PDB file of C-alpha atoms in Angstrom:
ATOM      1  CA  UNK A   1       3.999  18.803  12.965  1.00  0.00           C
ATOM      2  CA  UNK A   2       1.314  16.528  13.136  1.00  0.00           C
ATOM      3  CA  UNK A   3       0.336  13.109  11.404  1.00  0.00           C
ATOM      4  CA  UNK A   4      -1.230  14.988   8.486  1.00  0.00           C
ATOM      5  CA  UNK A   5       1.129  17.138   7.782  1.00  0.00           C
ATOM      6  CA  UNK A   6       4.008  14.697   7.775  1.00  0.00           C
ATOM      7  CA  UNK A   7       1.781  12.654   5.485  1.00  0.00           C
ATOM      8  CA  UNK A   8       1.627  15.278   3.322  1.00  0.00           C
ATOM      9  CA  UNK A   9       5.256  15.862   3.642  1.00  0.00           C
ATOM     10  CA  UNK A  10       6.505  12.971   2.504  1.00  0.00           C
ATOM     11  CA  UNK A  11       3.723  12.745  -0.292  1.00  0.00           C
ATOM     12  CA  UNK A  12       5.116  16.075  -1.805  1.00  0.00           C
ATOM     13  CA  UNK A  13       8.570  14.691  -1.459  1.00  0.00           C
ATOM     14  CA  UNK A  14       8.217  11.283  -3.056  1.00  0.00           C
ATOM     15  CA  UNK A  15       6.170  13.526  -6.258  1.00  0.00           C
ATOM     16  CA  UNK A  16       9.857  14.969  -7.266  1.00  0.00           C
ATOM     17  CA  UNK A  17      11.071  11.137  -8.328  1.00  0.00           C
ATOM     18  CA  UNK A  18       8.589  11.898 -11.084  1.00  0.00           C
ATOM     19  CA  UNK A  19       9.691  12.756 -14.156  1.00  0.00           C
ATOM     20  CA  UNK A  20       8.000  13.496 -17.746  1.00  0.00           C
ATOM     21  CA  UNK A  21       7.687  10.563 -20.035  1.00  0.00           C
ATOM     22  CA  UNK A  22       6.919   7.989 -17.150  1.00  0.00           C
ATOM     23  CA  UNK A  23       4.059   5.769 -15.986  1.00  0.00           C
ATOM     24  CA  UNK A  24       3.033   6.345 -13.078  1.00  0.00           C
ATOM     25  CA  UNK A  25       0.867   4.148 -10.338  1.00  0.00           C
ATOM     26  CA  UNK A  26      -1.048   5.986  -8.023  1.00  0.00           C
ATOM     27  CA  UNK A  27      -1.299   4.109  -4.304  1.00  0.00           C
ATOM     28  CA  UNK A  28      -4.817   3.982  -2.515  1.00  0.00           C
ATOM     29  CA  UNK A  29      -4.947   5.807   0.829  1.00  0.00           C
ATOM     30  CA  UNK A  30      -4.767   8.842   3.148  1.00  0.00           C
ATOM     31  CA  UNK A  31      -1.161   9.401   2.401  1.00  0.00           C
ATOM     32  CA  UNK A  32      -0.936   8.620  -1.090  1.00  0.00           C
ATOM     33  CA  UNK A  33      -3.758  10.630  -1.854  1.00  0.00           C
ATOM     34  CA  UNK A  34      -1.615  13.553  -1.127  1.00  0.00           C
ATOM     35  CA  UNK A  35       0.501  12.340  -3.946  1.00  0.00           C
ATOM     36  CA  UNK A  36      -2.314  12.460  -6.352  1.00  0.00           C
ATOM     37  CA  UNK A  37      -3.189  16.080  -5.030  1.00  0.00           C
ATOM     38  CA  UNK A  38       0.507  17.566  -5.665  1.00  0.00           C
ATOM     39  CA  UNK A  39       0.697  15.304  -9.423  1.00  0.00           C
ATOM     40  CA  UNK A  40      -2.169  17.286 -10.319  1.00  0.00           C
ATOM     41  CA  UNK A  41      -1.224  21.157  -8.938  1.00  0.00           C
ATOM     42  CA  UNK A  42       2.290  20.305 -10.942  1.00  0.00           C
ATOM     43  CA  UNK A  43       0.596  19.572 -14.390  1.00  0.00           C
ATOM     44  CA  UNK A  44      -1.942  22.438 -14.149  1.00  0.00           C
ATOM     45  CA  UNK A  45       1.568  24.291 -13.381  1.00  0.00           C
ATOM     46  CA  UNK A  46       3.609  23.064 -16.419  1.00  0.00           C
ATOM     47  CA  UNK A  47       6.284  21.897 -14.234  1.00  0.00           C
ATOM     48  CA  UNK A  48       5.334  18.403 -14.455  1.00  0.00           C
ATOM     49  CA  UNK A  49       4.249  16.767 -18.403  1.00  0.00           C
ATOM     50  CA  UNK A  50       3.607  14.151 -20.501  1.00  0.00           C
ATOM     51  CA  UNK A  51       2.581  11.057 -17.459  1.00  0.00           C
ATOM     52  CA  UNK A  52       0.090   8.498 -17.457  1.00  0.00           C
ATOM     53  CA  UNK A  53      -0.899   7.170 -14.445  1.00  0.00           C
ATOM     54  CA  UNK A  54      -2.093   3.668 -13.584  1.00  0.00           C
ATOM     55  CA  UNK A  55      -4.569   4.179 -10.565  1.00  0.00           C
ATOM     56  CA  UNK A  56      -4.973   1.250  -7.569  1.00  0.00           C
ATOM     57  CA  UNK A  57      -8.509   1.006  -6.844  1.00  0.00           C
ATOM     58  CA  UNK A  58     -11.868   3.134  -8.375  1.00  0.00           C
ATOM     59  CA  UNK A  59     -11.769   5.503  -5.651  1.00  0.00           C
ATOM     60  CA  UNK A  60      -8.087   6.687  -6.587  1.00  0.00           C
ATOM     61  CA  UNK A  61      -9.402   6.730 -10.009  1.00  0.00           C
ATOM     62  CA  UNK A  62     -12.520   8.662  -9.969  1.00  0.00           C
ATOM     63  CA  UNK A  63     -10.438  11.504  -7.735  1.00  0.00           C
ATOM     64  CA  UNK A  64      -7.397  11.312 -10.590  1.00  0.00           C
ATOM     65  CA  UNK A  65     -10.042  11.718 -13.052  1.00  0.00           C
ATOM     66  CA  UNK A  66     -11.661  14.844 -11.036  1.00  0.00           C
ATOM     67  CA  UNK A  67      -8.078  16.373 -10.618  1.00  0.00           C
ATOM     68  CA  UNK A  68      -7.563  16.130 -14.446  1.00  0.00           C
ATOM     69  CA  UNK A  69      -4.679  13.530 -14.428  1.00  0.00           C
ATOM     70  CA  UNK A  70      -4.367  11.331 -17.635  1.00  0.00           C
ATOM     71  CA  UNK A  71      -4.907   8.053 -16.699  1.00  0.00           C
ATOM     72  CA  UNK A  72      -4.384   4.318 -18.707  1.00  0.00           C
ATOM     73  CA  UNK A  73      -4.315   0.950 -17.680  1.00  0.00           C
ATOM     74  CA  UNK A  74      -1.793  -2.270 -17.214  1.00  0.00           C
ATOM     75  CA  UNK A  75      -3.428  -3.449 -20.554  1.00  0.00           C
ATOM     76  CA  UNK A  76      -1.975  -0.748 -22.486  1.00  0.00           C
ATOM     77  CA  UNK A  77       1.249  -0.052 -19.947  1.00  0.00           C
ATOM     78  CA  UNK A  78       1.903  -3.273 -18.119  1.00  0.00           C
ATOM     79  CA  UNK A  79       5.537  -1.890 -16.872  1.00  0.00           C
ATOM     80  CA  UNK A  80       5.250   1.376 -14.291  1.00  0.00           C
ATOM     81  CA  UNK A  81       8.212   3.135 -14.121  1.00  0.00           C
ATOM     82  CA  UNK A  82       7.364   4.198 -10.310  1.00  0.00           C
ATOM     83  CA  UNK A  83       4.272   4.177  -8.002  1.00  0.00           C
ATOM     84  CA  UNK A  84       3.825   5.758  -5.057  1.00  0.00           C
ATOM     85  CA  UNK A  85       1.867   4.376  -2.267  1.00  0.00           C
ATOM     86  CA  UNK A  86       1.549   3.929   1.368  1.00  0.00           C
ATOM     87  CA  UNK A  87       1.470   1.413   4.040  1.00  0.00           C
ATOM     88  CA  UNK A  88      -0.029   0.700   7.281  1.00  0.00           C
ATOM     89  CA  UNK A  89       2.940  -0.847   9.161  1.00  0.00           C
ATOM     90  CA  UNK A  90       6.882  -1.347   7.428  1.00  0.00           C
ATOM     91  CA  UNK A  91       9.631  -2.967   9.050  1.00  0.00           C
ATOM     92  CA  UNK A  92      13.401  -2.132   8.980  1.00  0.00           C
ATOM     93  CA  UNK A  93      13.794  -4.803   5.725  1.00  0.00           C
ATOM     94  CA  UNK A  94      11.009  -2.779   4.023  1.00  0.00           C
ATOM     95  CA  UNK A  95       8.455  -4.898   3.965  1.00  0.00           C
ATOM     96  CA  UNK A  96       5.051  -3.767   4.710  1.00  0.00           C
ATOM     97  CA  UNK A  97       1.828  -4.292   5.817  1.00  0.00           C
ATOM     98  CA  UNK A  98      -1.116  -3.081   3.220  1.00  0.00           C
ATOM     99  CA  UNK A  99      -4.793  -3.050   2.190  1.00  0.00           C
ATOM    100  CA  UNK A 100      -6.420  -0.893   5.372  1.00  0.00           C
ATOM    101  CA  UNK A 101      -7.690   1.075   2.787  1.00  0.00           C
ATOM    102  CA  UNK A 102      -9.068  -2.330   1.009  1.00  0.00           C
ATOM    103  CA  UNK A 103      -7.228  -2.359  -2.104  1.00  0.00           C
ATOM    104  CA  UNK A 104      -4.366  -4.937  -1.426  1.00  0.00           C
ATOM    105  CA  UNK A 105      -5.050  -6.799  -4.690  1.00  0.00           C
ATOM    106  CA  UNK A 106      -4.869  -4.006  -7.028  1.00  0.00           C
ATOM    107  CA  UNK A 107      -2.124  -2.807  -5.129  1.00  0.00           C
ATOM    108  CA  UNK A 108       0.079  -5.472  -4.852  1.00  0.00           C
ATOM    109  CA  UNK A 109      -0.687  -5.885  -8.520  1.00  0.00           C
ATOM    110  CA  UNK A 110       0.525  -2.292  -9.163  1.00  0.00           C
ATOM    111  CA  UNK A 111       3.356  -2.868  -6.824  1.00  0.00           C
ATOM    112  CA  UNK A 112       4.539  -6.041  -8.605  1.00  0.00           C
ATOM    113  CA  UNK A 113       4.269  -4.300 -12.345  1.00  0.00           C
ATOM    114  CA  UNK A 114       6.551  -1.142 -10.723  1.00  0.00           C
ATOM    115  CA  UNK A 115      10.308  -0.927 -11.538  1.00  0.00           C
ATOM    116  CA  UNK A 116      10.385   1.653  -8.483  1.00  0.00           C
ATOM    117  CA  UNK A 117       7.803   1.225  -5.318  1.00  0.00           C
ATOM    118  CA  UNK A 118       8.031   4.172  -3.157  1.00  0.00           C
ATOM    119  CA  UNK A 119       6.717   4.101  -0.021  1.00  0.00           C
ATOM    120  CA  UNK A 120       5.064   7.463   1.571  1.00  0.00           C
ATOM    121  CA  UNK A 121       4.432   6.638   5.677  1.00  0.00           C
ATOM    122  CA  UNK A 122       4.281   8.876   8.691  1.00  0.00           C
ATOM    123  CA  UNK A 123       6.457   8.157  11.675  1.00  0.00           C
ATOM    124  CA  UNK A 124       3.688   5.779  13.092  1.00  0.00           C
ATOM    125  CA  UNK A 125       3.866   3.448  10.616  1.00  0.00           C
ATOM    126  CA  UNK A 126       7.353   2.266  11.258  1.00  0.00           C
ATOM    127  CA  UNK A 127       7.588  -0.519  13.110  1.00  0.00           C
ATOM    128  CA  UNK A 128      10.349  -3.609  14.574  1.00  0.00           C
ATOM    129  CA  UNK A 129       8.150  -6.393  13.523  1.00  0.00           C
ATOM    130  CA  UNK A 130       5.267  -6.560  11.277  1.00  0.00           C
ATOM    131  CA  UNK A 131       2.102  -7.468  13.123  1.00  0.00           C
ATOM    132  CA  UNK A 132       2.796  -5.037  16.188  1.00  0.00           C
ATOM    133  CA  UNK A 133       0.830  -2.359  14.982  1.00  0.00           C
ATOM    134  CA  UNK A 134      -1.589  -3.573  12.312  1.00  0.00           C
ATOM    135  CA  UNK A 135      -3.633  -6.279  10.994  1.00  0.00           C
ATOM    136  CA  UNK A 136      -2.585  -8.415   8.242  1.00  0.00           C
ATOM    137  CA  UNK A 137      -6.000  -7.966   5.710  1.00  0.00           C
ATOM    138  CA  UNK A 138      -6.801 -11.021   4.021  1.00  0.00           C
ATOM    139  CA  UNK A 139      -9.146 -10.517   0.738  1.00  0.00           C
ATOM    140  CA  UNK A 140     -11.449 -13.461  -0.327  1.00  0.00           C
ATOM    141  CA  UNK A 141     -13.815 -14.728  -1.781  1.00  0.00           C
ATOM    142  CA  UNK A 142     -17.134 -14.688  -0.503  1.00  0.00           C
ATOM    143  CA  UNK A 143     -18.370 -18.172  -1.057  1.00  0.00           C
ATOM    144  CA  UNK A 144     -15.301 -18.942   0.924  1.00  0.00           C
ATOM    145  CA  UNK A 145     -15.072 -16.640   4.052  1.00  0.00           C
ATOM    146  CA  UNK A 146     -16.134 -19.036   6.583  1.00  0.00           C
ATOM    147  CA  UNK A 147     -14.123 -21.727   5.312  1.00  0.00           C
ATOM    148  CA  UNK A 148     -11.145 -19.050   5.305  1.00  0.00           C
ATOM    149  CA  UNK A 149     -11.681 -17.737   8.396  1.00  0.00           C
ATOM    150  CA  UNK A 150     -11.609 -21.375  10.267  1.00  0.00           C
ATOM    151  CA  UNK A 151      -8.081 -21.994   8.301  1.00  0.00           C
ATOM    152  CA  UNK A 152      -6.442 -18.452   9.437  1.00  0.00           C
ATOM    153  CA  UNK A 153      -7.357 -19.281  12.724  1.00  0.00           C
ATOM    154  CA  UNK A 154      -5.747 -22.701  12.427  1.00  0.00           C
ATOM    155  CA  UNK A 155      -2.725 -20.489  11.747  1.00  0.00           C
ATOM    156  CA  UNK A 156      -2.774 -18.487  14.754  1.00  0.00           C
ATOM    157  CA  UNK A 157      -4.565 -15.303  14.057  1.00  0.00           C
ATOM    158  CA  UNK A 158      -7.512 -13.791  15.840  1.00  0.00           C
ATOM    159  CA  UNK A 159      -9.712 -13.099  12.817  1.00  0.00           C
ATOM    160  CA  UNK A 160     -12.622 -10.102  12.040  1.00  0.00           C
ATOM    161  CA  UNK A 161     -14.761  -9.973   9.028  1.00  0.00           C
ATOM    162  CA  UNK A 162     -14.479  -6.142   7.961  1.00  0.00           C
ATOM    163  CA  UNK A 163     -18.098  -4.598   8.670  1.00  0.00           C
ATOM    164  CA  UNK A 164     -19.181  -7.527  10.140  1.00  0.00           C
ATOM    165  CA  UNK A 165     -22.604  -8.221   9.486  1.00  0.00           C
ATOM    166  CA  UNK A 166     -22.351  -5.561   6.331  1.00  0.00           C
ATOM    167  CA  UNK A 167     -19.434  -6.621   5.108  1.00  0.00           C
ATOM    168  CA  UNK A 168     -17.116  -4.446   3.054  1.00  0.00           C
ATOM    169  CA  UNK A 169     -16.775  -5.013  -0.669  1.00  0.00           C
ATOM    170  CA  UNK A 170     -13.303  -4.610  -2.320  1.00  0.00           C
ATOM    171  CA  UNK A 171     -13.704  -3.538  -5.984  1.00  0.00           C
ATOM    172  CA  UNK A 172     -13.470  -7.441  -7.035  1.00  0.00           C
ATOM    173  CA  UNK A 173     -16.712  -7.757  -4.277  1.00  0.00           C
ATOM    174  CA  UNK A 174     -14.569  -9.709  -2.402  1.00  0.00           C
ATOM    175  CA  UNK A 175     -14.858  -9.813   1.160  1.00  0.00           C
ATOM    176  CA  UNK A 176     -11.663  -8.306   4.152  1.00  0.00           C
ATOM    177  CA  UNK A 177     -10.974 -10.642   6.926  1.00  0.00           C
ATOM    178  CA  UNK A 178      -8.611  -8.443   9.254  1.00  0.00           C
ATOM    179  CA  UNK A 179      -6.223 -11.231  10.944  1.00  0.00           C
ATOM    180  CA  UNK A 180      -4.550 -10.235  13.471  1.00  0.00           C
ATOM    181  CA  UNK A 181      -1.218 -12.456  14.368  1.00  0.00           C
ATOM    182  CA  UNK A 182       0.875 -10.343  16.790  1.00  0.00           C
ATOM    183  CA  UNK A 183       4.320  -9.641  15.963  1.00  0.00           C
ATOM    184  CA  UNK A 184       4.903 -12.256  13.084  1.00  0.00           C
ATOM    185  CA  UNK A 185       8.836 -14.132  13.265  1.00  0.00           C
ATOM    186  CA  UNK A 186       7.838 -16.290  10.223  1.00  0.00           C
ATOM    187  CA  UNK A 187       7.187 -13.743   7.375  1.00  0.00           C
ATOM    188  CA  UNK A 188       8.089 -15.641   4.479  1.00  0.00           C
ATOM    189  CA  UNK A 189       6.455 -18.745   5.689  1.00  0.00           C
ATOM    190  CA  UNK A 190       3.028 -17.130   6.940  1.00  0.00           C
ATOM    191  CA  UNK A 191       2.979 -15.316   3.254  1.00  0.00           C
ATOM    192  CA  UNK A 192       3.538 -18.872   1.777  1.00  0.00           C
ATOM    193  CA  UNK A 193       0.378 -20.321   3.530  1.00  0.00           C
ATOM    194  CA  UNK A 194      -2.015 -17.580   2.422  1.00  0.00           C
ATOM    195  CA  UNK A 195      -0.820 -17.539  -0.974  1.00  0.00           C
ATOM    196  CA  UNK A 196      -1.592 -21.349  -0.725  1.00  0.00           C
ATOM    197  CA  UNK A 197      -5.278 -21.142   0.373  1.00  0.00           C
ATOM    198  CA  UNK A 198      -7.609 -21.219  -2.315  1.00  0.00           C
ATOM    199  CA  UNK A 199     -10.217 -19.209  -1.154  1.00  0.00           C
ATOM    200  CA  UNK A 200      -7.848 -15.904  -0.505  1.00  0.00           C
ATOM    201  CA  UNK A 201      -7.193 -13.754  -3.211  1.00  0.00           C
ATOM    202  CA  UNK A 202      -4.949 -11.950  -2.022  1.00  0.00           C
ATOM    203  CA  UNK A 203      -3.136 -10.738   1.249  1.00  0.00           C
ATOM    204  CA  UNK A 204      -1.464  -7.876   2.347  1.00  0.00           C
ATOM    205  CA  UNK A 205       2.016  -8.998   3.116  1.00  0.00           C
ATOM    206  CA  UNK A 206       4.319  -6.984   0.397  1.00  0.00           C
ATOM    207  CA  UNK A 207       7.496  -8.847   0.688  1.00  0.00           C
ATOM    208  CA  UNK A 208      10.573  -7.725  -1.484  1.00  0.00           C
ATOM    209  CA  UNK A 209       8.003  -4.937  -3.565  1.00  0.00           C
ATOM    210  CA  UNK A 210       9.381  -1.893  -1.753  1.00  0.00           C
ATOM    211  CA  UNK A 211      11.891  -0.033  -3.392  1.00  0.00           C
ATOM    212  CA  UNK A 212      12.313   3.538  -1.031  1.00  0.00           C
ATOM    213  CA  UNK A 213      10.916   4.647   2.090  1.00  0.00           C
ATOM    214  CA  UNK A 214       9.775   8.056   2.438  1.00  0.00           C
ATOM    215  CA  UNK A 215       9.253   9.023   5.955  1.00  0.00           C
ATOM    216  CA  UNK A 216       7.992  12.131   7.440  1.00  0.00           C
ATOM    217  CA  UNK A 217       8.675  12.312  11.411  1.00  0.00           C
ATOM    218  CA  UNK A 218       9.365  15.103  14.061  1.00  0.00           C
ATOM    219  CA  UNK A 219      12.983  15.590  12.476  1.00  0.00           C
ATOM    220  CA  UNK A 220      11.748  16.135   8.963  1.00  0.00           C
ATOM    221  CA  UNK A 221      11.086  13.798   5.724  1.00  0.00           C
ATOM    222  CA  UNK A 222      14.068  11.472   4.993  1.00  0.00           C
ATOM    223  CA  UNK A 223      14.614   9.066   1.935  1.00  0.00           C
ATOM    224  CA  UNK A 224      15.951   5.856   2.334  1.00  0.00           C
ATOM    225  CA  UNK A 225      16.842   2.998  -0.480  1.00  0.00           C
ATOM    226  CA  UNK A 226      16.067  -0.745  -0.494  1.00  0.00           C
ATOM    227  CA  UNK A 227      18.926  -2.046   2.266  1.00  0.00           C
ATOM    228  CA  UNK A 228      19.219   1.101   4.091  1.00  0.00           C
ATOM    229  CA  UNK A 229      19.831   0.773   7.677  1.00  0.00           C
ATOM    230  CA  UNK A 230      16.358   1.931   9.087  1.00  0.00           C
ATOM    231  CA  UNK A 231      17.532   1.657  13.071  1.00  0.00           C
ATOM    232  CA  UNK A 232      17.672   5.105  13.703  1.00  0.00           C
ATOM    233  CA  UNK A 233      13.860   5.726  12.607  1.00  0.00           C
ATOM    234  CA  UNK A 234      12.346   2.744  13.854  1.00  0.00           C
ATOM    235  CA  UNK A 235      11.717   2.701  17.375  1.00  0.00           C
ATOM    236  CA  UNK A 236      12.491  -1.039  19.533  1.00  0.00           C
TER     237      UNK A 236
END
């Protein structure tokens, strides 16, 4: 089985915790766009009815809207009953790394309005410590990159502007500095000291957001809860 098909694996499988009646966020990414595919085959089906979904960034909207999913906003349903989404790197506590994809803030947002954040990730993605694997993406303001960038160093990360010289625009035309702090012992604290910086809008530490791991791996797609013991699918 390879890494697409286990994305789209546990994409299918995290789609069943939907149910008719709810609000639904829809999570930005390779994975959960596999989510959004199987929402809509289910309501041109009639097995699935009567959802609204809240989408993460304008790319997951304009393919919702092309699918022919209803779609409404935090103004009009500021409490999601569940959102799907992936990560790029998830530790055995369940908190991730986010925002590879560039849409951390409206993510996090998403994630933070959610009673139920499910997590969709491919074996790869799991990981002892966050920082091993992936990046932690910092979004902020342009008239403050540089200034950023010298006080994330200060902290101990090795720090890219995303597209360099052509820099990539979230949907708030912010700017992505990819920081990358090897395996990070302080979690908590580190998230502390971006939150703190005025210049960064947001960051993709999720701490405490995830609710249940879906993981897709060589031995099939498994479902764990918030304080599940994730040992035997996360590699030392």
């Amino acid at each position: 089985m390879d890494v697409a098909e286990q994305k789209r694996r546990a994409a299918w499988s995290a789609v069943e915790f939907v149910e008719p009646g709810m609000t639904v966020g829809l999570g930005h990414g390779t994975t959960a766009a596999f989510a959004v595919e199987r929402i809509a085959e289910l309501l041109r089906s009639g097995e699935l009815n009567d959802i609204l979904c809240v989408p993460c960034s304008e790319d997951v909207a304009r393919q919702a809207e092309r699918l022919g999913i209803p779609l409404t906003t935090l103004d009009e349903r500021p409490t999601i009953d569940l959102t799907i989404d992936g990560a790029d790197e998830i530790d055995a506590e369940m908190n991730l790394i986010k925002g590879g994809g560039g849409a951390l803030l409206r993510e996090k947002i998403v994630a933070d309005a959610s009673e139920r954040e499910i997590i969709v990730v491919d074996g790869s993605k799991l990981s002892p410590r966050l920082g091993t694997r992936f990046p932690v993406p910092v979004e902020v303001v342009p008239f403050a990159w540089a200034v950023e960038v010298a006080a994330l160093e200060s902290l101990g990360a090795h720090v890219l502007r995303r597209g360099g010289d052509d820099p990539f625009l979230t949907d708030q035309r912010n700017f992505i500095l990819d920081c990358d702090f090897g395996p990070i012992e302080r979690l908590l604290e580190l998230a502390r000291r971006l939150d703190a910086r005025p210049g960064v809008v947001a960051h993709g530490l999720f701490i405490d957001l995830a609710t249940d791991l879906v993981v897709a791996t060589e031995r099939g797609v498994e479902h764990f809860a918030k304080g599940s013991d994730l040992s035997a699918v996360i590699a030392p």
